[in-house]
Amino acid sequence: MRTKVADCLKKTAPGTIVDVRGWVRTRRESKQGFAFIELNDGSSFANLQIVADKSLPDYEELIKLVQTGASLAVTGELKESPAQGQKVELHAQTLKVLGQADAAKYPLQKKGHSFEFLREKAHLRPRTNTFGAMARVRNAICDAIHRYFQDRGFLYIHAPIITTSDCEGAGHMFQVTTLDLAKLGQFQGSRSSEAGKPFEIDYTKDFFGKKAGLTVSGQLEGEIFACSVGDCYTFGPTFRAENSNTTRHLAEFWMIEPEMPFYELEDNMALAEDFVRSVIKNVLARCPDDLQFFNDRIEPTLLATLENISGHDFIKLTYTEAVEILLKSGQSFEYPVGWGKDLQSEHERFLTEKHFKQPVILTDYPREIKSFYMRANDDGKTVRAMDVLVPGIGEIIGGSQREERHDVLISRMQECGLNPADYWWYLELREYGTVPHSGFGLGLERTVQMITGMQNIRDCIPFPRTPKSADF
């Protein structure tokens, strides 16, 4: 039975005969007639050193095939290593090359590669130290998220990926259609177009009978279940067709969205804070080697920042108070600060990294810059929104107490330019046993950024989807 490299390094006792398989990182030969091979199978940050000598059958021919990038199957005895920096090494008794690689052509040479270059080699970049560590940390984050909610009795709900409603009302949805784009003329309505203007498409001939797109959020569907079976959460892919080529935007990303009945804003804030701190503590305990690598090679203050976030209560203040702090700061910002303007990343990071030096939860944003579903405050100017801001990232969570009042919700939809008839089912939740309820959304990739210190969100997802870029 195959033994993983991680188990060889941390669990398996010296003297044990093991079978390991993986990919060659490096090979160096000794004049004494043996070779050292660094083998990695992705289960750990560290490699397992293989000692292969001339006692192996066909050693001279075999060792020539052991090139960087090749895959091997090795059996042998695990022994204590005399070398510093490693506890054990594997003395090969059999060695088989499963897949050859031409070291001269192999794209991942033994040198530093830019992240831009590695994005062009997304099929191979998980073999590098950085992206192997990234995959393990991302996996640990996902596991910690599920454990957090499952341990607290939340139900995991699968929201639809294809939807006919736009949760955010911003119109940045990828369209989904079965209409033949090469023959759109046959799906045009009977109304003729004016000169220079396109025909209106007759969506009754489309698969769903109306215009549909990829979801931007599972929140609205989460509210359905929250108002039926109690605390629940969605965890799935979401999509935004924003033409943004920045270090903070992706066209496809993953969102975690809990929804809770009988929660008001204060309950929502308490859950979000406990959730973020719990996930960080879990990953710190589970991935120490990987996080030490990110601290050493990517962001030298990473571990201190994570300990700060997980070890301190979050500061709580209103959007209005935050704007006053920013205006009085004397700081020069690229984007102007003013009441009624949305806060930018630079403003959020100033609050968390320079002013408070701690995570911050901002509440009660102006209604004009927030979505229709957020509960309106009695002042007529603000809504019961909350954003969780953390050092190094800025906003990591956005949430709110949801508007449970039927008449106010209709008014807010109209105010935001939405047709209430398109959300008839959402409105009916407010007619049949409405209750106060709340929820929030956490972007997985931003969480990965926070926990690894990576600067570009495209390096926090296995296959980044951005404008004019989708090879997989």
Short mmCIF file of C-alpha atoms in Angstrom, two decimals:
data_model
loop_
_atom_site.label_atom_id
_atom_site.label_comp_id
_atom_site.label_asym_id
_atom_site.label_seq_id
_atom_site.Cartn_x
_atom_site.Cartn_y
_atom_site.Cartn_z
CA MET A 1 0.00 0.00 0.00
CA ARG A 2 1.28 3.44 -0.89
CA THR A 3 2.53 5.64 1.95
CA LYS A 4 2.29 9.41 1.51
CA VAL A 5 5.38 11.56 1.90
CA ALA A 6 3.73 13.49 4.77
CA ASP A 7 3.25 10.25 6.70
CA CYS A 8 6.83 9.16 6.05
CA LEU A 9 8.13 12.44 7.46
CA LYS A 10 5.88 12.67 10.51
CA LYS A 11 4.23 9.36 11.38
CA THR A 12 6.03 6.32 10.04
CA ALA A 13 8.72 4.81 12.27
CA PRO A 14 12.28 4.32 10.95
CA GLY A 15 12.86 0.72 9.93
CA THR A 16 9.52 0.47 8.14
CA ILE A 17 9.38 -0.74 4.54
CA VAL A 18 7.30 1.75 2.55
CA ASP A 19 6.07 2.29 -0.99
CA VAL A 20 6.10 5.97 -2.03
CA ARG A 21 5.16 7.62 -5.29
CA GLY A 22 5.57 11.17 -6.48
CA TRP A 23 7.38 13.62 -8.72
CA VAL A 24 11.09 14.40 -8.80
CA ARG A 25 12.02 17.86 -7.57
CA THR A 26 15.80 17.44 -7.83
CA ARG A 27 18.42 14.74 -8.34
CA ARG A 28 22.12 14.91 -7.58
CA GLU A 29 24.67 12.15 -8.01
CA SER A 30 27.61 11.31 -5.80
CA LYS A 31 31.03 10.16 -6.95
CA GLN A 32 30.66 7.25 -4.55
CA GLY A 33 28.07 5.64 -6.84
CA PHE A 34 24.71 6.68 -5.47
CA ALA A 35 22.19 9.44 -6.00
CA PHE A 36 20.01 11.67 -3.82
CA ILE A 37 16.50 12.24 -5.15
CA GLU A 38 14.06 14.77 -3.68
CA LEU A 39 10.55 13.37 -4.12
CA ASN A 40 7.29 15.20 -3.47
CA ASP A 41 3.72 13.93 -3.81
CA GLY A 42 1.88 17.07 -2.72
CA SER A 43 0.92 15.78 0.72
CA SER A 44 3.45 17.99 2.52
CA PHE A 45 5.58 21.04 1.99
CA ALA A 46 8.81 19.09 2.60
CA ASN A 47 10.27 16.55 0.18
CA LEU A 48 11.34 13.02 1.03
CA GLN A 49 14.96 12.28 0.24
CA ILE A 50 15.47 9.03 -1.64
CA VAL A 51 18.90 7.39 -1.53
CA ALA A 52 19.42 5.22 -4.62
CA ASP A 53 22.66 3.26 -5.12
CA LYS A 54 24.21 0.89 -7.63
CA SER A 55 22.60 -2.16 -6.02
CA LEU A 56 19.41 -1.25 -7.88
CA PRO A 57 18.95 -3.27 -11.08
CA ASP A 58 20.03 -1.34 -14.20
CA TYR A 59 21.07 1.58 -11.99
CA GLU A 60 23.19 3.35 -14.63
CA GLU A 61 20.40 3.46 -17.23
CA LEU A 62 17.62 3.99 -14.70
CA ILE A 63 19.16 6.99 -12.99
CA LYS A 64 19.43 8.82 -16.32
CA LEU A 65 15.62 8.78 -16.52
CA VAL A 66 15.24 10.28 -13.04
CA GLN A 67 14.92 13.86 -14.22
CA THR A 68 13.14 16.84 -12.66
CA GLY A 69 9.43 16.45 -13.31
CA ALA A 70 9.51 12.66 -13.79
CA SER A 71 7.22 10.48 -11.69
CA LEU A 72 8.58 7.56 -9.65
CA ALA A 73 7.45 4.59 -7.61
CA VAL A 74 9.98 3.69 -4.92
CA THR A 75 9.99 0.98 -2.27
CA GLY A 76 12.57 0.73 0.44
CA GLU A 77 13.42 1.10 4.11
CA LEU A 78 12.82 4.34 5.95
CA LYS A 79 15.93 5.20 7.97
CA GLU A 80 17.05 7.98 10.27
CA SER A 81 18.94 10.57 8.27
CA PRO A 82 22.42 11.73 9.24
CA ALA A 83 21.89 15.02 7.38
CA GLN A 84 20.66 18.16 9.07
CA GLY A 85 17.14 19.41 8.38
CA GLN A 86 15.54 16.02 7.82
CA LYS A 87 14.71 13.26 10.27
CA VAL A 88 14.39 10.37 7.83
CA GLU A 89 15.34 9.31 4.33
CA LEU A 90 14.28 6.38 2.17
CA HIS A 91 16.87 3.86 1.04
CA ALA A 92 15.54 2.51 -2.24
CA GLN A 93 15.28 -1.22 -2.82
CA THR A 94 13.25 -0.86 -6.02
CA LEU A 95 12.76 2.17 -8.21
CA LYS A 96 10.49 2.50 -11.21
CA VAL A 97 10.07 5.50 -13.51
CA LEU A 98 6.33 5.80 -14.09
CA GLY A 99 6.47 8.81 -16.36
CA GLN A 100 9.50 10.43 -17.95
CA ALA A 101 10.14 14.16 -18.26
CA ASP A 102 12.71 15.94 -20.37
CA ALA A 103 14.44 18.15 -17.81
CA ALA A 104 15.67 20.51 -20.53
CA LYS A 105 12.11 21.24 -21.66
CA TYR A 106 10.36 21.02 -18.28
CA PRO A 107 8.92 24.52 -17.64
CA LEU A 108 9.59 24.48 -13.88
CA GLN A 109 13.34 24.82 -13.76
CA LYS A 110 15.28 25.02 -10.49
CA LYS A 111 15.00 28.79 -10.23
CA GLY A 112 12.49 31.42 -9.19
CA HIS A 113 9.51 31.89 -11.48
CA SER A 114 7.23 34.91 -11.51
CA PHE A 115 3.61 34.41 -10.59
CA GLU A 116 2.66 35.88 -13.97
CA PHE A 117 4.64 33.11 -15.70
CA LEU A 118 3.12 30.44 -13.50
CA ARG A 119 -0.42 31.62 -14.33
CA GLU A 120 0.42 30.69 -17.92
CA LYS A 121 1.40 27.22 -16.67
CA ALA A 122 -1.62 26.62 -14.47
CA HIS A 123 -1.52 22.91 -15.30
CA LEU A 124 1.92 22.60 -13.68
CA ARG A 125 2.05 25.34 -11.05
CA PRO A 126 0.58 23.12 -8.26
CA ARG A 127 3.96 21.28 -8.34
CA THR A 128 5.76 24.40 -7.10
CA ASN A 129 6.29 25.11 -3.41
CA THR A 130 4.01 28.14 -3.44
CA PHE A 131 1.04 26.57 -5.17
CA GLY A 132 1.34 23.22 -3.47
CA ALA A 133 1.17 25.11 -0.18
CA MET A 134 -1.69 27.20 -1.55
CA ALA A 135 -3.70 24.08 -2.38
CA ARG A 136 -3.21 22.61 1.09
CA VAL A 137 -4.12 25.86 2.85
CA ARG A 138 -7.19 26.37 0.67
CA ASN A 139 -8.29 22.81 1.45
CA ALA A 140 -7.80 23.39 5.20
CA ILE A 141 -9.82 26.62 5.02
CA CYS A 142 -12.71 24.85 3.27
CA ASP A 143 -12.67 22.05 5.82
CA ALA A 144 -12.60 24.53 8.72
CA ILE A 145 -15.57 26.40 7.24
CA HIS A 146 -17.69 23.27 6.93
CA ARG A 147 -16.68 22.09 10.40
CA TYR A 148 -17.56 25.44 11.94
CA PHE A 149 -21.11 25.43 10.62
CA GLN A 150 -21.72 21.70 10.94
CA ASP A 151 -20.63 21.72 14.58
CA ARG A 152 -23.21 24.46 15.24
CA GLY A 153 -26.12 22.68 13.61
CA PHE A 154 -26.26 24.65 10.35
CA LEU A 155 -27.64 22.88 7.28
CA TYR A 156 -25.54 22.93 4.10
CA ILE A 157 -27.76 24.12 1.25
CA HIS A 158 -26.95 23.92 -2.46
CA ALA A 159 -28.16 27.12 -4.12
CA PRO A 160 -28.78 27.09 -7.89
CA ILE A 161 -25.88 28.02 -10.15
CA ILE A 162 -28.25 29.06 -12.96
CA THR A 163 -30.80 31.67 -11.91
CA THR A 164 -33.23 34.19 -13.36
CA SER A 165 -32.83 36.70 -10.51
CA ASP A 166 -29.94 39.08 -9.85
CA CYS A 167 -29.32 39.21 -6.10
CA GLU A 168 -27.16 42.33 -6.25
CA GLY A 169 -29.18 44.10 -8.92
CA ALA A 170 -26.01 45.29 -10.62
CA GLY A 171 -26.54 43.43 -13.90
CA HIS A 172 -23.06 41.85 -13.89
CA MET A 173 -24.31 38.36 -14.74
CA PHE A 174 -23.01 35.89 -17.30
CA GLN A 175 -25.91 34.99 -19.55
CA VAL A 176 -26.90 31.34 -19.94
CA THR A 177 -28.79 30.40 -23.09
CA THR A 178 -29.52 27.50 -25.42
CA LEU A 179 -30.29 29.89 -28.29
CA ASP A 180 -27.95 29.50 -31.24
CA LEU A 181 -25.92 32.68 -31.17
CA ALA A 182 -25.12 32.27 -34.86
CA LYS A 183 -28.84 32.37 -35.68
CA LEU A 184 -30.22 34.94 -33.25
CA GLY A 185 -32.37 36.44 -35.98
CA GLN A 186 -34.83 33.57 -35.78
CA PHE A 187 -35.38 34.31 -32.06
CA GLN A 188 -36.15 37.99 -32.52
CA GLY A 189 -39.55 39.22 -31.43
CA SER A 190 -42.16 40.44 -33.84
CA ARG A 191 -41.32 44.07 -33.10
CA SER A 192 -39.04 45.52 -35.75
CA SER A 193 -36.08 47.52 -34.55
CA GLU A 194 -35.26 51.09 -35.31
CA ALA A 195 -32.31 51.74 -37.57
CA GLY A 196 -29.04 50.97 -35.85
CA LYS A 197 -30.69 49.34 -32.82
CA PRO A 198 -30.72 45.59 -32.13
CA PHE A 199 -33.86 43.51 -32.16
CA GLU A 200 -35.31 42.38 -28.86
CA ILE A 201 -34.69 38.69 -28.23
CA ASP A 202 -37.73 36.48 -27.68
CA TYR A 203 -36.63 34.58 -24.57
CA THR A 204 -39.80 32.48 -24.55
CA LYS A 205 -37.95 30.34 -27.06
CA ASP A 206 -35.00 29.89 -24.71
CA PHE A 207 -34.59 26.88 -22.39
CA PHE A 208 -36.08 28.52 -19.28
CA GLY A 209 -38.53 30.73 -21.16
CA LYS A 210 -36.88 33.86 -19.79
CA LYS A 211 -33.45 35.45 -19.54
CA ALA A 212 -31.15 33.46 -17.22
CA GLY A 213 -27.60 33.80 -15.95
CA LEU A 214 -24.95 32.38 -13.66
CA THR A 215 -25.56 33.24 -10.04
CA VAL A 216 -23.83 36.14 -8.33
CA SER A 217 -24.94 34.92 -4.89
CA GLY A 218 -26.83 32.12 -3.18
CA GLN A 219 -28.20 34.49 -0.54
CA LEU A 220 -31.82 34.79 -1.69
CA GLU A 221 -32.20 31.02 -1.90
CA GLY A 222 -30.46 30.72 1.47
CA GLU A 223 -33.13 32.97 2.98
CA ILE A 224 -35.81 30.55 1.75
CA PHE A 225 -34.31 27.72 3.77
CA ALA A 226 -33.43 29.89 6.76
CA CYS A 227 -37.10 30.84 6.99
CA SER A 228 -38.12 27.19 6.81
CA VAL A 229 -35.53 24.88 8.43
CA GLY A 230 -33.41 27.29 10.47
CA ASP A 231 -29.72 28.14 10.38
CA CYS A 232 -28.16 27.19 7.06
CA TYR A 233 -25.29 28.09 4.74
CA THR A 234 -24.40 27.86 1.08
CA PHE A 235 -20.88 27.22 -0.18
CA GLY A 236 -20.51 27.27 -3.93
CA PRO A 237 -19.25 28.98 -7.07
CA THR A 238 -20.48 32.46 -7.94
CA PHE A 239 -19.86 34.59 -11.01
CA ARG A 240 -19.48 38.28 -11.83
CA ALA A 241 -19.16 39.50 -15.41
CA GLU A 242 -17.28 42.64 -14.41
CA ASN A 243 -14.60 43.72 -16.86
CA SER A 244 -12.08 44.21 -14.04
CA ASN A 245 -8.45 43.23 -14.50
CA THR A 246 -7.33 43.93 -10.94
CA THR A 247 -5.60 42.01 -8.17
CA ARG A 248 -8.92 41.81 -6.28
CA HIS A 249 -11.39 40.58 -8.91
CA LEU A 250 -12.25 37.22 -10.43
CA ALA A 251 -15.03 36.29 -12.85
CA GLU A 252 -15.54 32.96 -11.05
CA PHE A 253 -15.04 32.61 -7.31
CA TRP A 254 -16.47 30.76 -4.30
CA MET A 255 -18.74 32.21 -1.66
CA ILE A 256 -19.80 31.07 1.81
CA GLU A 257 -23.16 32.55 2.76
CA PRO A 258 -24.83 31.67 6.09
CA GLU A 259 -28.42 32.77 6.71
CA MET A 260 -30.00 32.71 10.17
CA PRO A 261 -33.63 33.28 11.24
CA PHE A 262 -34.30 35.32 14.39
CA TYR A 263 -30.86 36.98 14.09
CA GLU A 264 -30.61 40.74 14.27
CA LEU A 265 -27.56 42.75 13.25
CA GLU A 266 -25.77 42.33 16.59
CA ASP A 267 -26.17 38.53 16.43
CA ASN A 268 -24.90 38.56 12.86
CA MET A 269 -21.78 40.53 13.82
CA ALA A 270 -21.00 38.19 16.71
CA LEU A 271 -21.27 35.12 14.47
CA ALA A 272 -19.11 36.66 11.72
CA GLU A 273 -16.37 37.60 14.19
CA ASP A 274 -16.32 34.20 15.85
CA PHE A 275 -16.36 32.50 12.44
CA VAL A 276 -13.33 34.40 11.07
CA ARG A 277 -11.30 33.89 14.23
CA SER A 278 -12.17 30.18 14.39
CA VAL A 279 -11.17 29.50 10.77
CA ILE A 280 -7.81 31.24 11.21
CA LYS A 281 -7.02 29.34 14.42
CA ASN A 282 -7.91 26.05 12.74
CA VAL A 283 -5.64 26.67 9.74
CA LEU A 284 -2.76 27.93 11.93
CA ALA A 285 -2.87 24.63 13.81
CA ARG A 286 -3.28 22.45 10.72
CA CYS A 287 -0.81 24.01 8.24
CA PRO A 288 2.17 25.35 10.24
CA ASP A 289 4.81 24.45 7.64
CA ASP A 290 2.88 25.96 4.74
CA LEU A 291 2.10 29.16 6.64
CA GLN A 292 5.72 29.46 7.76
CA PHE A 293 6.70 29.31 4.09
CA PHE A 294 4.28 32.11 3.22
CA ASN A 295 5.60 34.13 6.15
CA ASP A 296 9.21 33.58 5.03
CA ARG A 297 8.76 34.05 1.28
CA ILE A 298 5.60 36.07 0.63
CA GLU A 299 4.61 38.31 3.56
CA PRO A 300 7.00 38.68 6.54
CA THR A 301 4.27 39.93 8.90
CA LEU A 302 1.77 37.20 7.98
CA LEU A 303 1.87 35.08 11.14
CA ALA A 304 1.80 38.14 13.38
CA THR A 305 -1.20 39.49 11.46
CA LEU A 306 -3.09 36.21 11.72
CA GLU A 307 -2.39 35.99 15.45
CA ASN A 308 -3.62 39.57 15.80
CA ILE A 309 -6.87 38.87 13.95
CA SER A 310 -7.58 35.63 15.78
CA GLY A 311 -6.51 36.89 19.19
CA HIS A 312 -8.35 40.22 19.53
CA ASP A 313 -11.95 41.35 19.69
CA PHE A 314 -13.02 43.23 16.58
CA ILE A 315 -13.56 46.99 16.83
CA LYS A 316 -17.17 48.00 16.08
CA LEU A 317 -18.22 51.40 14.78
CA THR A 318 -20.64 52.91 12.29
CA TYR A 319 -19.89 53.91 8.74
CA THR A 320 -20.49 57.54 9.78
CA GLU A 321 -17.87 57.29 12.54
CA ALA A 322 -15.42 55.68 10.12
CA VAL A 323 -15.88 58.51 7.59
CA GLU A 324 -15.19 61.06 10.32
CA ILE A 325 -11.97 59.24 11.27
CA LEU A 326 -10.83 59.14 7.64
CA LEU A 327 -11.61 62.83 7.07
CA LYS A 328 -9.66 63.84 10.18
CA SER A 329 -6.72 61.49 9.50
CA GLY A 330 -4.71 63.88 7.37
CA GLN A 331 -4.02 60.91 5.12
CA SER A 332 -3.85 61.41 1.34
CA PHE A 333 -6.12 58.93 -0.43
CA GLU A 334 -6.43 58.17 -4.13
CA TYR A 335 -10.22 58.03 -3.81
CA PRO A 336 -12.00 60.89 -2.02
CA VAL A 337 -13.75 60.26 1.28
CA GLY A 338 -17.22 61.60 1.94
CA TRP A 339 -20.47 60.54 3.53
CA GLY A 340 -22.50 58.65 0.95
CA LYS A 341 -19.47 57.35 -0.95
CA ASP A 342 -18.54 53.68 -0.81
CA LEU A 343 -15.32 52.98 1.09
CA GLN A 344 -12.43 51.74 -1.02
CA SER A 345 -9.79 49.18 -0.10
CA GLU A 346 -7.31 51.92 0.78
CA HIS A 347 -9.78 53.41 3.29
CA GLU A 348 -10.56 50.04 4.84
CA ARG A 349 -6.89 49.14 5.16
CA PHE A 350 -6.07 52.51 6.75
CA LEU A 351 -8.66 51.81 9.46
CA THR A 352 -7.41 48.29 10.17
CA GLU A 353 -3.66 48.68 9.61
CA LYS A 354 -2.89 52.22 10.76
CA HIS A 355 -5.67 53.66 12.88
CA PHE A 356 -6.95 50.72 14.94
CA LYS A 357 -4.31 48.09 14.02
CA GLN A 358 -7.06 45.51 14.53
CA PRO A 359 -10.00 44.04 12.62
CA VAL A 360 -13.02 46.34 12.36
CA ILE A 361 -16.74 45.82 11.80
CA LEU A 362 -18.49 48.79 10.21
CA THR A 363 -22.29 49.10 10.38
CA ASP A 364 -25.17 51.28 9.20
CA TYR A 365 -24.11 52.24 5.67
CA PRO A 366 -26.00 54.76 3.50
CA ARG A 367 -28.96 53.07 1.85
CA GLU A 368 -28.07 54.48 -1.58
CA ILE A 369 -24.88 52.41 -1.80
CA LYS A 370 -26.28 49.16 -0.44
CA SER A 371 -28.56 46.44 -1.82
CA PHE A 372 -32.35 46.36 -1.71
CA TYR A 373 -32.57 43.45 0.73
CA MET A 374 -30.83 45.22 3.64
CA ARG A 375 -33.14 46.35 6.43
CA ALA A 376 -33.81 50.08 6.38
CA ASN A 377 -33.11 52.03 9.56
CA ASP A 378 -35.68 54.43 10.96
CA ASP A 379 -33.49 57.43 10.11
CA GLY A 380 -34.43 57.06 6.45
CA LYS A 381 -30.77 57.35 5.43
CA THR A 382 -29.02 54.12 6.43
CA VAL A 383 -29.48 50.35 6.41
CA ARG A 384 -28.55 47.63 8.87
CA ALA A 385 -25.49 46.55 6.92
CA MET A 386 -22.17 45.33 8.25
CA ASP A 387 -18.74 44.86 6.68
CA VAL A 388 -15.91 43.00 8.41
CA LEU A 389 -12.54 44.57 7.60
CA VAL A 390 -9.19 42.90 8.31
CA PRO A 391 -5.57 44.06 8.00
CA GLY A 392 -3.92 43.23 4.69
CA ILE A 393 -7.18 42.79 2.78
CA GLY A 394 -9.84 45.27 3.79
CA GLU A 395 -13.37 43.90 3.45
CA ILE A 396 -13.49 40.15 4.04
CA ILE A 397 -17.22 39.83 4.86
CA GLY A 398 -20.28 41.77 3.78
CA GLY A 399 -23.62 41.18 5.42
CA SER A 400 -26.78 42.66 6.87
CA GLN A 401 -29.97 42.17 8.72
CA ARG A 402 -32.44 41.40 5.94
CA GLU A 403 -35.53 43.51 5.28
CA GLU A 404 -38.42 41.43 6.60
CA ARG A 405 -41.19 44.04 6.17
CA HIS A 406 -43.20 43.42 3.02
CA ASP A 407 -44.14 47.02 2.24
CA VAL A 408 -40.67 48.41 2.96
CA LEU A 409 -39.06 45.72 0.78
CA ILE A 410 -41.29 46.61 -2.18
CA SER A 411 -40.38 50.26 -1.72
CA ARG A 412 -36.66 49.44 -1.61
CA MET A 413 -36.89 47.31 -4.77
CA GLN A 414 -38.53 50.14 -6.64
CA GLU A 415 -35.96 52.57 -5.24
CA CYS A 416 -33.19 50.33 -6.65
CA GLY A 417 -34.86 50.06 -10.08
CA LEU A 418 -36.03 46.46 -9.68
CA ASN A 419 -39.41 45.04 -10.66
CA PRO A 420 -41.03 43.48 -7.56
CA ALA A 421 -42.92 41.05 -9.80
CA ASP A 422 -39.59 39.39 -10.68
CA TYR A 423 -39.09 38.61 -7.00
CA TRP A 424 -42.61 37.49 -6.15
CA TRP A 425 -41.40 34.42 -4.25
CA TYR A 426 -38.96 36.49 -2.21
CA LEU A 427 -41.75 38.87 -1.27
CA GLU A 428 -44.04 36.01 -0.27
CA LEU A 429 -41.54 35.04 2.43
CA ARG A 430 -42.55 38.36 4.03
CA GLU A 431 -46.28 37.51 3.82
CA TYR A 432 -46.23 34.03 5.34
CA GLY A 433 -44.72 34.12 8.81
CA THR A 434 -42.03 36.75 8.33
CA VAL A 435 -39.28 36.96 10.96
CA PRO A 436 -36.18 39.06 11.57
CA HIS A 437 -33.27 37.31 9.91
CA SER A 438 -29.69 38.04 8.93
CA GLY A 439 -26.75 36.68 6.98
CA PHE A 440 -23.43 37.48 5.40
CA GLY A 441 -21.10 36.47 2.58
CA LEU A 442 -17.45 35.50 2.85
CA GLY A 443 -15.38 35.27 -0.33
CA LEU A 444 -13.22 32.15 -0.19
CA GLU A 445 -10.43 33.58 -2.34
CA ARG A 446 -10.16 36.71 -0.20
CA THR A 447 -9.94 34.44 2.82
CA VAL A 448 -7.12 32.54 1.14
CA GLN A 449 -5.42 35.88 0.46
CA MET A 450 -5.77 36.87 4.10
CA ILE A 451 -4.33 33.60 5.41
CA THR A 452 -1.46 33.27 2.91
CA GLY A 453 -0.48 36.90 2.37
CA MET A 454 -0.65 36.53 -1.41
CA GLN A 455 -1.09 39.86 -3.18
CA ASN A 456 -3.03 38.79 -6.27
CA ILE A 457 -6.34 36.97 -5.92
CA ARG A 458 -5.61 35.07 -9.16
CA ASP A 459 -3.01 33.12 -7.22
CA CYS A 460 -5.57 32.04 -4.61
CA ILE A 461 -7.72 29.85 -6.86
CA PRO A 462 -6.59 26.81 -8.88
CA PHE A 463 -7.82 28.12 -12.22
CA PRO A 464 -8.34 31.90 -12.25
CA ARG A 465 -11.07 33.21 -14.56
CA THR A 466 -10.50 36.79 -15.64
CA PRO A 467 -11.43 38.85 -18.71
CA LYS A 468 -9.90 37.43 -21.91
CA SER A 469 -8.43 34.50 -19.94
CA ALA A 470 -9.88 31.00 -19.62
CA ASP A 471 -7.76 28.13 -20.92
CA PHE A 472 -9.42 25.40 -18.84
#
